[in-house]
Coordinates of C-alpha atoms in Angstrom, one line a residue:
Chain R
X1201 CA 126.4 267.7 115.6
X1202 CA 128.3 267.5 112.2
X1203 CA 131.3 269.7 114.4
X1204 CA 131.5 267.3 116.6
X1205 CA 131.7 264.5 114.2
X1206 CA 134.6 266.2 112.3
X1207 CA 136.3 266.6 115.7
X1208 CA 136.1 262.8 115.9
X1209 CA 136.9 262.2 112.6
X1210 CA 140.2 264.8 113.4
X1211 CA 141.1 262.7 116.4
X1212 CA 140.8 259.2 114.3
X1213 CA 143.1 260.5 112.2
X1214 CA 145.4 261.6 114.4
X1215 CA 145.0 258.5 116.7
X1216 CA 146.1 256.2 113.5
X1217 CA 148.5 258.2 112.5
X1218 CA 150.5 257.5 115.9
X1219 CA 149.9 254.0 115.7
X1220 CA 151.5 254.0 112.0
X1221 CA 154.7 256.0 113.1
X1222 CA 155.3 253.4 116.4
X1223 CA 154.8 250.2 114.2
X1224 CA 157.4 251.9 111.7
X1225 CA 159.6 253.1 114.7
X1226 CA 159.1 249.4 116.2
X1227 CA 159.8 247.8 112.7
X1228 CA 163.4 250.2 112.7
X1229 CA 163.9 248.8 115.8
X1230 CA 163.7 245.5 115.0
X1231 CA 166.0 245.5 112.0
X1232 CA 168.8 247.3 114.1
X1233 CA 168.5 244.6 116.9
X1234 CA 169.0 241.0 116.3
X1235 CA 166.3 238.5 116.9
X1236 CA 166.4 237.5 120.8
X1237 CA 164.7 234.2 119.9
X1238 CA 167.4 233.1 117.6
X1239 CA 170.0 234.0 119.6
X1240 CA 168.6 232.0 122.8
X1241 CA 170.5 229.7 124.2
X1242 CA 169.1 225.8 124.3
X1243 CA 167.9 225.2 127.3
X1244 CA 169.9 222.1 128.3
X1245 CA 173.3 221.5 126.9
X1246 CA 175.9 219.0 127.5
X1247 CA 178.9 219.6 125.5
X1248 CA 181.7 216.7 125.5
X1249 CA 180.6 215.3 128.6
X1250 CA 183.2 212.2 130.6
X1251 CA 182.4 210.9 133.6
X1252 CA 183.8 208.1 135.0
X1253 CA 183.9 205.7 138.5
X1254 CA 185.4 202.7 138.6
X1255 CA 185.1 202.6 134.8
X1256 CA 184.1 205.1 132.2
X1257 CA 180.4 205.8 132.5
X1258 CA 180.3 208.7 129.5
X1259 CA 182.3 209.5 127.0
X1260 CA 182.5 212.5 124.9
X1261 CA 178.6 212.8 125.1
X1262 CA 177.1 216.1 123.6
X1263 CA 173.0 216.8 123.7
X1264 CA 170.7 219.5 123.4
X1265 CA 167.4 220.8 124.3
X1266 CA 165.3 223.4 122.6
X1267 CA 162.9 224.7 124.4
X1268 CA 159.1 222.8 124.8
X1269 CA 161.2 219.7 123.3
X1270 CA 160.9 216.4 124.7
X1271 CA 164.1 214.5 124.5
X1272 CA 164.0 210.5 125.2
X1273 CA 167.1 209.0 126.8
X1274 CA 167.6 205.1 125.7
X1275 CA 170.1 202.1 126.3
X1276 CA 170.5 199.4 127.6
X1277 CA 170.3 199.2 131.0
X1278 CA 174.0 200.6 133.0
X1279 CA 174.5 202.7 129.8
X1280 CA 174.8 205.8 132.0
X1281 CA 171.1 206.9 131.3
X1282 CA 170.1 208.2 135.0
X1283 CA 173.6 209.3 135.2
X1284 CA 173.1 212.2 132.6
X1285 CA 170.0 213.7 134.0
X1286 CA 171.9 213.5 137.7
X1287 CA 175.0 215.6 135.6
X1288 CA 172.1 217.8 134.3
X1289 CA 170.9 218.4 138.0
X1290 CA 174.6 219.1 138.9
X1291 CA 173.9 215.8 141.5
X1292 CA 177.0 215.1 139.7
X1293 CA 179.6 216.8 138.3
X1294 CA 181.6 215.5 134.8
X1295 CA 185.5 215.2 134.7
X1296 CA 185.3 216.8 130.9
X1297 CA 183.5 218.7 129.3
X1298 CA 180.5 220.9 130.5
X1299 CA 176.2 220.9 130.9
X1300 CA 174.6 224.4 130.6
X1301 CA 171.2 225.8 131.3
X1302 CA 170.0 228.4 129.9
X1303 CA 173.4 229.2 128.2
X1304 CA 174.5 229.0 131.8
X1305 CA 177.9 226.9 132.7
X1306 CA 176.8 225.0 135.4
X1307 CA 180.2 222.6 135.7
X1308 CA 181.8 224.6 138.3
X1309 CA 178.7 226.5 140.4
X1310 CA 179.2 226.4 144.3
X1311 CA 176.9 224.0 146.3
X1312 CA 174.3 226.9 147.3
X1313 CA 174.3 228.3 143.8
X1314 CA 173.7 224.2 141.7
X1315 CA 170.2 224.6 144.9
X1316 CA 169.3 227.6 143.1
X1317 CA 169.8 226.3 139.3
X1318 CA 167.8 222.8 140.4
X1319 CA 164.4 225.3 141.6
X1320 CA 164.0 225.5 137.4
X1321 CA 163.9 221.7 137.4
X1322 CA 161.3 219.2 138.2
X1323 CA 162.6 216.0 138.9
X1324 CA 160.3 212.4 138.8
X1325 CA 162.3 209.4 140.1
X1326 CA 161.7 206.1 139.5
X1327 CA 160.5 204.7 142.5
X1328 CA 158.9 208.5 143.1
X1329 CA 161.1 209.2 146.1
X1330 CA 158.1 210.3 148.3
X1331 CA 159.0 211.7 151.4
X1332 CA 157.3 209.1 153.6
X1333 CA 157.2 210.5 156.5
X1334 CA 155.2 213.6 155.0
X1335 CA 151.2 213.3 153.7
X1336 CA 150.5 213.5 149.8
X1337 CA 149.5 217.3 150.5
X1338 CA 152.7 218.1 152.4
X1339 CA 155.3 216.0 149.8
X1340 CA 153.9 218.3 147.3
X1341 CA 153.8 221.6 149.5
X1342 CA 157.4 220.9 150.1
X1343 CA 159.3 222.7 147.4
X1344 CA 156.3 226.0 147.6
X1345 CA 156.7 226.3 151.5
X1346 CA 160.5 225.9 150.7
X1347 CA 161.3 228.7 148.3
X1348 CA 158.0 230.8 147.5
X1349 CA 156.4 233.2 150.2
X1350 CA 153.1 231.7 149.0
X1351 CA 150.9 231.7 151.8
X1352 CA 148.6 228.6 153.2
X1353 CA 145.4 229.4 151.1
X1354 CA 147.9 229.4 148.3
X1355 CA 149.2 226.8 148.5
X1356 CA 146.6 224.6 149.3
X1357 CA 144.8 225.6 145.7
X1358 CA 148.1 225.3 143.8
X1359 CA 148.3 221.7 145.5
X1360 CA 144.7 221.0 144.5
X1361 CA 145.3 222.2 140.8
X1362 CA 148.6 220.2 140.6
X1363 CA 147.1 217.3 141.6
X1364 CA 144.1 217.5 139.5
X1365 CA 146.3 218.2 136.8
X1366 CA 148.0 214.8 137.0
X1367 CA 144.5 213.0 137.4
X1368 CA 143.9 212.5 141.3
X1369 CA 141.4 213.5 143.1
X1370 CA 142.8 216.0 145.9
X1371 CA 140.1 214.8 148.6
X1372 CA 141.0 211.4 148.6
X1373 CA 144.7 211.6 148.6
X1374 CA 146.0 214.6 150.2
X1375 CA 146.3 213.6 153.7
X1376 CA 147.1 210.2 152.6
X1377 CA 151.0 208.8 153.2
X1378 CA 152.8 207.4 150.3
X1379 CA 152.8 204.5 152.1
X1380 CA 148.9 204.2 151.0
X1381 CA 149.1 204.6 147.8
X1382 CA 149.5 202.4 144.3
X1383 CA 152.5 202.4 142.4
X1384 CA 151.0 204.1 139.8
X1385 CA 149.3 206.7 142.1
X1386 CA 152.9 208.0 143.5
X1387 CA 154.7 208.1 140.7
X1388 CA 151.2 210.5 139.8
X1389 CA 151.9 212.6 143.0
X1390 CA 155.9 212.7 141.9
X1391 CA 154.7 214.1 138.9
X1392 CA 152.9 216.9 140.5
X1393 CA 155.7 217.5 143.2
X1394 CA 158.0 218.0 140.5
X1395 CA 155.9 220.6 138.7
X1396 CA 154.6 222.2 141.9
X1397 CA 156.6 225.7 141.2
X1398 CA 155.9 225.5 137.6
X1399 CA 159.4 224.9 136.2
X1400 CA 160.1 225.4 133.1
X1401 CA 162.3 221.7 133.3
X1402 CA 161.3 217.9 134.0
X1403 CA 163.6 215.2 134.4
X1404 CA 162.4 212.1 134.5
X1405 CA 163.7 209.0 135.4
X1406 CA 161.9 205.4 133.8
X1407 CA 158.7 207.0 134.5
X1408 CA 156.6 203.9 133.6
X1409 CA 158.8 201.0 134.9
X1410 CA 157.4 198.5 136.9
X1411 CA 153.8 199.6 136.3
X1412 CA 151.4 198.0 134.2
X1413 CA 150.5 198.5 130.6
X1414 CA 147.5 200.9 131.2
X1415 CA 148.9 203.0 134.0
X1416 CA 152.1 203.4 131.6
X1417 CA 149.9 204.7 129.0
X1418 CA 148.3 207.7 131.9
X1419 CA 152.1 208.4 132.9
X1420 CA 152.9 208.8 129.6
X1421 CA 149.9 210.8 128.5
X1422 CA 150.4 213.1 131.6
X1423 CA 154.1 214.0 130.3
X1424 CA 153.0 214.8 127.1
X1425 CA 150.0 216.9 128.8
X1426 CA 152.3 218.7 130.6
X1427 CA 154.5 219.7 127.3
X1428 CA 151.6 220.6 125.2
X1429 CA 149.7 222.7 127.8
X1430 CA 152.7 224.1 129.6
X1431 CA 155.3 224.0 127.2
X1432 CA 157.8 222.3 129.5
X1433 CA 160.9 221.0 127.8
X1434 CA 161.1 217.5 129.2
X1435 CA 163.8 214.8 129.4
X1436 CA 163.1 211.3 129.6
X1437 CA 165.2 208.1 130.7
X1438 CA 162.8 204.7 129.3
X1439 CA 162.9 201.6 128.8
X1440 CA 158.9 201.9 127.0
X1441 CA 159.9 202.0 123.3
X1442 CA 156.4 202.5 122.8
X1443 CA 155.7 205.4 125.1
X1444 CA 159.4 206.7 123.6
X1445 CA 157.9 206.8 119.4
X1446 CA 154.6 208.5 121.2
X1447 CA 156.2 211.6 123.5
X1448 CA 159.8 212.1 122.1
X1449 CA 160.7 214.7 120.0
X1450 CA 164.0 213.6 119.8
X1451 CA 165.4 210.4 121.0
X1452 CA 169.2 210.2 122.2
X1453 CA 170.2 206.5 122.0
X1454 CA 172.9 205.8 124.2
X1455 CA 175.4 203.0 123.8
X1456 CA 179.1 202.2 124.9
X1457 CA 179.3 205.1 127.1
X1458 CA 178.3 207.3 123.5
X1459 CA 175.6 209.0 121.9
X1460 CA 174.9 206.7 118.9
X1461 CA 171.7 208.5 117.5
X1462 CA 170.4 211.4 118.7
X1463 CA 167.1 212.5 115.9
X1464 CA 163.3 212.5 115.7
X1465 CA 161.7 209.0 116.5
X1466 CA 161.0 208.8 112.7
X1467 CA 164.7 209.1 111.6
X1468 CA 165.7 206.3 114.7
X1469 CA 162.7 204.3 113.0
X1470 CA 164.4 204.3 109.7
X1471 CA 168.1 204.0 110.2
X1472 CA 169.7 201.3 109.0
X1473 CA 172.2 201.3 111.9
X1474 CA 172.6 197.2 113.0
X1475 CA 173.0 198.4 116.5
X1476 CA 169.9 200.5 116.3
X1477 CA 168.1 197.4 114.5
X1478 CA 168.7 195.1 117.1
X1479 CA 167.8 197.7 119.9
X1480 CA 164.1 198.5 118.6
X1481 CA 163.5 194.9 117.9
X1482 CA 164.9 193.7 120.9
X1483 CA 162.1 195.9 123.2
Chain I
X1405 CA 204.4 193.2 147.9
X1406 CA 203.4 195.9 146.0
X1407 CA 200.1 195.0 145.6
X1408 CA 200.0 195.0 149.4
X1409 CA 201.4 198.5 149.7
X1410 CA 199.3 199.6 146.5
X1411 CA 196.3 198.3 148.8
X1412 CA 197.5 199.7 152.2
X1413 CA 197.7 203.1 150.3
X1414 CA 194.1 202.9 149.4
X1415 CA 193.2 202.1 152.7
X1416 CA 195.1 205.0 154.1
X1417 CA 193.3 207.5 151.4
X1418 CA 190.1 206.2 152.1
X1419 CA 190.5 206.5 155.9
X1420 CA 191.8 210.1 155.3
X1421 CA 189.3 210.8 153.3
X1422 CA 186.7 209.5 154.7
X1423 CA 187.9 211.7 158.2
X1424 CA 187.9 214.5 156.3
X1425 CA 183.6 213.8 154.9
X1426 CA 182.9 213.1 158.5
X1427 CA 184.6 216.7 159.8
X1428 CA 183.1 218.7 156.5
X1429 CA 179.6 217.1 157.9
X1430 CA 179.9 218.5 160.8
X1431 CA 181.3 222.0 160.1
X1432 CA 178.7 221.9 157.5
X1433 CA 176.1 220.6 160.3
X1434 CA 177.3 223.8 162.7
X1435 CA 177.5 226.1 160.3
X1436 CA 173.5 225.9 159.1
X1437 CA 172.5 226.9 162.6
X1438 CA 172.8 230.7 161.9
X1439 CA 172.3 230.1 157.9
X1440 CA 168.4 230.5 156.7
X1441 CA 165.9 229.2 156.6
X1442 CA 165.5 228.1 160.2
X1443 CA 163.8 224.5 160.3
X1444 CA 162.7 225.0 163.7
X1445 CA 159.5 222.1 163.6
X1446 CA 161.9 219.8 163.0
X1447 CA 164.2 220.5 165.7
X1448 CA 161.2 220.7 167.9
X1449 CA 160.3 216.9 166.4
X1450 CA 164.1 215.5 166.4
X1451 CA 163.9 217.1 170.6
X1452 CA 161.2 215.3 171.0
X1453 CA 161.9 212.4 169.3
X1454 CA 165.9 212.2 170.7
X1455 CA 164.9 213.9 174.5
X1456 CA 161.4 213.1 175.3
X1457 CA 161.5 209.5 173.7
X1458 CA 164.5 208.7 175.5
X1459 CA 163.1 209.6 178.9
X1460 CA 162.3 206.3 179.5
X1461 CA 165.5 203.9 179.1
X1462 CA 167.2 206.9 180.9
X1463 CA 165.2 206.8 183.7
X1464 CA 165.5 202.8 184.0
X1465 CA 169.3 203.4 183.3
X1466 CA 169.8 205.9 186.1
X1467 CA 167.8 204.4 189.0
X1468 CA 169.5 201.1 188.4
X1469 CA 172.8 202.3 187.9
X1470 CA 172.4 204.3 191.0
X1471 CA 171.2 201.6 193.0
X1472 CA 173.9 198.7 192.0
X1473 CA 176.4 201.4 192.8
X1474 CA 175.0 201.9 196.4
X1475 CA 175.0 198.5 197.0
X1476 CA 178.5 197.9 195.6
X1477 CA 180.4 200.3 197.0
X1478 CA 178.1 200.3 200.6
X1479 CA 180.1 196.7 200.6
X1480 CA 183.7 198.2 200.2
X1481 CA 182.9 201.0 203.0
X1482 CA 181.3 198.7 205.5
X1483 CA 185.0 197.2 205.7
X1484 CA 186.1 201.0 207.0
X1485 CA 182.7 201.6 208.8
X1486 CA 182.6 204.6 206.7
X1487 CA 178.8 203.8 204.9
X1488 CA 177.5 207.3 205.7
X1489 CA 179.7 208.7 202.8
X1490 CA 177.8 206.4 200.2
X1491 CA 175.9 209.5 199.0
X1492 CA 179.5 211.4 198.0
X1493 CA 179.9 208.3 196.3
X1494 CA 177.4 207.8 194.2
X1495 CA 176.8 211.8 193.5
X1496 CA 180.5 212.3 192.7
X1497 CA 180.2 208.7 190.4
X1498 CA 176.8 209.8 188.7
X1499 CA 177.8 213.3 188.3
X1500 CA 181.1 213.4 186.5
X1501 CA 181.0 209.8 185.1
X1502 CA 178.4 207.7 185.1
X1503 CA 175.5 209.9 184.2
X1504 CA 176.8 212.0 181.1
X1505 CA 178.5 208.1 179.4
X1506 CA 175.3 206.3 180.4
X1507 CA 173.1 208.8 179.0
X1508 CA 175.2 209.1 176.1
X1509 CA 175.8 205.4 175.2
X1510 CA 171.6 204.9 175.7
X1511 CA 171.3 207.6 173.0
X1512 CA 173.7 206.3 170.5
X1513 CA 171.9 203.0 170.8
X1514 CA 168.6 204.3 170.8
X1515 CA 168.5 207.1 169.0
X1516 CA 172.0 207.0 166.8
X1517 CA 170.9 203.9 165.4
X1518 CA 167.1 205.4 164.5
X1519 CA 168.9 208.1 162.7
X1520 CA 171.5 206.4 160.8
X1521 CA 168.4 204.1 159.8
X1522 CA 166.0 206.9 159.1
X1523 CA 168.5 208.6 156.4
X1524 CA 170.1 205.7 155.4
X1525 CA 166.5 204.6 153.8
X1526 CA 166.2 208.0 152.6
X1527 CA 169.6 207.4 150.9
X1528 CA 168.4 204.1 148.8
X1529 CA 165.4 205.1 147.8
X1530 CA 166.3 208.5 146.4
X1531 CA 164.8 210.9 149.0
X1532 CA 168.1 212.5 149.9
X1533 CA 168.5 213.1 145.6
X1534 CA 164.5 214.3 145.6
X1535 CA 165.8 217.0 148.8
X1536 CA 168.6 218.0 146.4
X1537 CA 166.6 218.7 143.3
X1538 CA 164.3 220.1 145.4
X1539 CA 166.6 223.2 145.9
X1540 CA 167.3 222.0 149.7
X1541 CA 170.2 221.1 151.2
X1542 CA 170.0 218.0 153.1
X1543 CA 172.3 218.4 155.7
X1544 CA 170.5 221.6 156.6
X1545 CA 167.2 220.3 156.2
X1546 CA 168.2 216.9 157.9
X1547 CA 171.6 216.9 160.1
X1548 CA 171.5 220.5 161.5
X1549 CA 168.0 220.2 163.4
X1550 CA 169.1 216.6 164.7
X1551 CA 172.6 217.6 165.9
X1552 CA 170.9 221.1 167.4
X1553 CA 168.5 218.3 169.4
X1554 CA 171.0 216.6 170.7
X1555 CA 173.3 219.5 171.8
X1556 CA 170.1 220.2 174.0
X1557 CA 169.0 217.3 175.1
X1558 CA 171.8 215.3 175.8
X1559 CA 172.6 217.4 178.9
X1560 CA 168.9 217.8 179.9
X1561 CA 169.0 213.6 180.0
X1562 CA 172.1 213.9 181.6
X1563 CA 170.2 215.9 184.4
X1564 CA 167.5 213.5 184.7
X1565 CA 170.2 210.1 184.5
X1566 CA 172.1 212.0 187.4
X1567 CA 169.1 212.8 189.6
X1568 CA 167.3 209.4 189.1
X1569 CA 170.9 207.7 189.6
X1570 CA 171.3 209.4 193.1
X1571 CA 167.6 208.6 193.8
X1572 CA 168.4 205.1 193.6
X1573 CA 171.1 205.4 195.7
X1574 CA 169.3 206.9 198.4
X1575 CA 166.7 204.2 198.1
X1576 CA 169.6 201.1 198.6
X1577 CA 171.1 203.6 201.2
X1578 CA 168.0 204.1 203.7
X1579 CA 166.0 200.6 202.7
X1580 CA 169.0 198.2 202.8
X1581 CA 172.1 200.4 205.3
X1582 CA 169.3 202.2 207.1
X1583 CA 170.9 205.7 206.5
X1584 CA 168.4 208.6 207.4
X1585 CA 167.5 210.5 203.7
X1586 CA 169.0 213.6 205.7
X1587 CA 172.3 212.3 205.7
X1588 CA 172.2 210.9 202.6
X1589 CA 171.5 214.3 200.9
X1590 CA 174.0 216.0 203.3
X1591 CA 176.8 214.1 201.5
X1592 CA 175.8 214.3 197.8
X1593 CA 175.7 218.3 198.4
X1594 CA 179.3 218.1 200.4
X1595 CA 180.4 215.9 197.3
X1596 CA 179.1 218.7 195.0
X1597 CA 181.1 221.2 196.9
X1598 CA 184.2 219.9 197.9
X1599 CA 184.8 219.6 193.6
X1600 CA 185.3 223.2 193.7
X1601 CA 183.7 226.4 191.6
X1602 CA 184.1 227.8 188.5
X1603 CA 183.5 231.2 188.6
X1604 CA 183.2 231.4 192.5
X1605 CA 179.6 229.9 192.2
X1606 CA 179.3 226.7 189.4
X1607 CA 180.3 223.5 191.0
X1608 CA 183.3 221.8 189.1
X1609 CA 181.1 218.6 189.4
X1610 CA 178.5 220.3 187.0
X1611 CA 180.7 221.8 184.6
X1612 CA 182.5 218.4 184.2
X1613 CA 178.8 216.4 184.0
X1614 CA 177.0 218.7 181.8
X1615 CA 179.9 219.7 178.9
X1616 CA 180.6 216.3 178.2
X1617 CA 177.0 215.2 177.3
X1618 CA 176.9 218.3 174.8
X1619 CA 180.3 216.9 173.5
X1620 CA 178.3 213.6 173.4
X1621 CA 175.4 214.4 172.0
X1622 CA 177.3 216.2 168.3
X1623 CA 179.2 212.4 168.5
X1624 CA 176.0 210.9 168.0
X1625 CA 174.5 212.9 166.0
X1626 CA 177.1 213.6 163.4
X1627 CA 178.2 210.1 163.6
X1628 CA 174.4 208.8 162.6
X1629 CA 174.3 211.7 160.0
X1630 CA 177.4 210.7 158.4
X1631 CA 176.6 207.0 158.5
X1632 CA 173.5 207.4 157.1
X1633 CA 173.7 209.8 154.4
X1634 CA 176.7 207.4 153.1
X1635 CA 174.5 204.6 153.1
X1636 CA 174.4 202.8 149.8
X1637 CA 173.7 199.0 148.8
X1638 CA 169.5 199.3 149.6
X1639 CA 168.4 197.7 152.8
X1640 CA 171.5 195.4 153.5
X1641 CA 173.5 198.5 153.6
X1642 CA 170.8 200.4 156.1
X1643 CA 171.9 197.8 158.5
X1644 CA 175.6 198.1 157.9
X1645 CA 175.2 202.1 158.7
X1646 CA 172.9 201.4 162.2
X1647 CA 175.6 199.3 163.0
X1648 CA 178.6 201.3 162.2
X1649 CA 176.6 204.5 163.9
X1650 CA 176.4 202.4 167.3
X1651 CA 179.6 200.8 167.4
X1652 CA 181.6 204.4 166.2
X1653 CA 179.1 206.5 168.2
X1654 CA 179.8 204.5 171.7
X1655 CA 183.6 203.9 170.8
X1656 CA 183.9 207.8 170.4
X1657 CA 182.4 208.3 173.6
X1658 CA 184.4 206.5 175.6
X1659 CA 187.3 207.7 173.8
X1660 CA 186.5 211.3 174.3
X1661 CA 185.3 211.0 178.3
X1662 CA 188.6 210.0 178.7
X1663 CA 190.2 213.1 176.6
X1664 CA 187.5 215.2 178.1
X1665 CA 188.3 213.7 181.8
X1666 CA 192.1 214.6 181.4
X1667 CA 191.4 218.0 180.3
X1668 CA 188.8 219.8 182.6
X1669 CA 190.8 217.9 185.5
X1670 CA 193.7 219.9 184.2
X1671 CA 191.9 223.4 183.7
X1672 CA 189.4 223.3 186.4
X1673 CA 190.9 224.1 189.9
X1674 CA 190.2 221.8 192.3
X1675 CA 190.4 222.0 196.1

């Protein structure tokens, strides 16, 4: 009995003895290698960004995204706000300057490869942009069935959880068209289209406009849901200063075709700015 | 002055530009028939939807068409006492003419139109963008299964507008000239043969009826596509692009019958 508990004791020692060397080994390691976290890329860049049409639409505008943030776009309205998350999607491409992902230029990708970059993105348009033609179940099947080899079962419980996710009850509206639904209830089932393959970025575009005061308060509570429980780095166009001071990490106030502020809603709250004055009393 | 050239320059790009979209579509449009992933339920939907919803106004088309041109032309050869040949007639009318445009200008109105509207309300309310983000290209997902559709069931309408057409025929031929049915058939199938063969055993009258609905039926189809996926200015515009889609579609057409009509009377040997 006592041999055996030596032989134990023996093979404790032993056992923490290798645990001490790999933690030093580990710790060696570590000091010779430089920290991948600080040397990530942001996740979304735009770096000097012009685009123009008939007039000039942006102009030298520069933005980043950390990871998990959630970054409000402002302006008045034809400021070029839905324009910068369509040059984030590569919907469009800028004359100047560039937008990366993931440290990854994506100015000049082919057509095929942009497809591939947008999979990490989750888009939310404003008026939804349900497929109509296609049930609540299928609209947000659609990008699964498109690029996962997920089968039906699959699927149908990753629809269910999505869906429950953004506060609807699967039963009642999957085989419903969006033709059936409420405002409020589609821009819900955008929502969970968007995040249906879990990406790691959502665009959205005026997420609460034209709904009323208490369905702009869910919308806005799902988006910052979905940041806190899934750490997805979000951007947002609004016109909802108050949903802005209440999600935003940052806000990025755009005016003449330029970034005029670009900080935490408590900075934009106490600038002096007469331009940024006007705009926070004016909504 | 030079404001006028400066405009008639812009014109000019525009046009050529806008030549250029419309030829990208469709190499695009053929190109994503052998590319993955295969969207084959919606082909089978846009077959059924262009073909087998079309059957209808096809069928009306034919028989009447067939019938007028019975009783027109049974007027003309009464004059020569030579009504017994109203059945080369109307077969060599329906087969190389009549039936392929027919069909063709039905579709474009029917079904061009439909499509052009279809996308064109995708277009304004963002689904085409939504497709995009959605890591699918929409002139895979949308233009290649309607233009496959089309290549297919154009000439299968064709077919049915030709066969319907010399129906009709026969009916204004026995009913109203009293020509026995026998006769009647005996001179559509001399008609068929007296066009010649390709290959020793294809009648000339086939190839000629059945290549230019295929030609036909990518005109509608990339014509619709193109309309509609350039569709902006909300519902006002939807219109514009059904409009334009019918109008081009049936302009092309014609145009190319007559293109098409030159050259396969220039390469096929006739008798």
């Amino acid at each position: 009995m006592m041999a055996e508990l030596r032989r134990g004791e023996r093979r404790t020692g032993q056992v923490r003895e290798a645990i001490r060397e790999e933690l030093e080994r580990d710790a060696e390691e570590d000091a010779q290698e430089p920290d991948v976290r600080r040397v990530k890329p942001p996740i979304i860049e735009m770096q000097g960004v012009y685009l123009s049409f008939d007039r000039p639409i942006l102009e030298d505008v520069s933005l980043v995204a950390e990871e998990g943030e959630t970054i409000v776009i402002v302006g008045e309205s034809g400021t070029g706000k839905s324009t910068s998350l369509k040059l984030i999607l590569r919907l469009l491409v800028p004359e100047k300057g560039r937008v990366l992902i993931d440290g990854e230029d994506i100015t000049h990708l082919s057509f095929e490869d942009a497809l591939k970059v947008r999979q990490k993105m989750g888009m939310v348009f404003q008026g939804a942009a349900l497929f109509d033609s296609l049930t609540v179940f299928e609209n947000v099947a659609y990008p699964l069935r498109e690029h996962t080899d997920m089968g039906e079962e699959a699927i149908v419980q990753r629809v269910r959880e999505k869906l429950e996710f953004v506060d609807l009850d699967p039963d009642d509206v999957m085989e419903k068209l969006p033709s059936e639904l409420s405002g409020g209830m589609r821009k819900r089932v955008g929502i969970a289209r968007g995040m249906a393959n879990d990406p790691e970025i959502m665009l959205y575009d005026e997420p609460t406009s034209g709904l009323d005061p208490l369905t702009t308060g869910t919308i806005t509570r799902l988006i910052m849901k979905l940041q806190r429980e899934l750490q997805v780095t979000s951007i947002v166009v609004s016109h909802d200063i108050r949903s802005v001071f209440k999600m935003a990490t940052k806000v990025a106030l755009l005016h003449d075709q330029r970034i005029v502020f670009f900080g935490t809603p408590e900075d934009m709250a106490a600038a002096e700015d007469p331009y940024i004055r006007d705009f926070l009393g004016g909504l | 002055m030079s404001e006028l050239i400066l405009r008639l320059n812009a014109r000019a790009k525009s046009s050529v530009l806008s030549i250029q979209e419309y030829f990208t579509l469709a190499w695009n449009a053929v190109r994503f028939i052998f590319a993955r992933p295969f969207y084959t339920q919606d082909v089978i939907q846009q077959m059924d939807e262009i073909g087998v919803k079309s059957l209808g106004i096809v069928l009306l088309t034919g028989l009447f068409t067939g019938m007028v041109l019975a009783l027109q032309s049974s007027v003309q050869l009464q004059t020569f006492g030579a009504t017994m040949y109203i059945g080369r007639l109307v077969a060599g009318s329906m087969i190389r003419e009549l039936g392929p445009v027919l069909a063709g200008l039905m579709v474009a109105g029917r079904v061009g139109s439909g499509i052009a509207a279809q996308l064109g309300s995708m277009k304004v309310t963002e689904q085409i963008d939504a497709l995009n983000t959605l890591g699918t290209d929409p002139i895979k997902k949308l233009a290649t299964p309607r233009l496959v559709a089309a290549l297919v069931m154009l000439p299968v309408l064709t077919i049915i507008n030709d066969m319907v057409g010399i129906i009709g025929g026969n009916i204004i031929a026995s009913l109203m000239l009293g020509l026995p049915t026998g006769l009647y058939w005996r001179t559509v199938w001399e008609q068929i043969i007296s066009g010649g063969f390709l290959f020793g055993f294809i009648p000339n009258d086939f190839v000629q009826g059945l290549l230019k609905p295929f030609v036909f039926g990518a005109i509608i189809a990339i014509t619709a596509c193109y309309f509609g996926l350039r569709t902006t200015g909300g519902t006002e515009g939807v219109g514009l692009s059904t409009t334009k889609t019918v109008v081009t579609s049936s302009i092309l057409i014609l145009v190319s019958d007559y293109f098409l009509t030159q050259l396969l009377l220039s390469v096929l040997v006739m008798p």
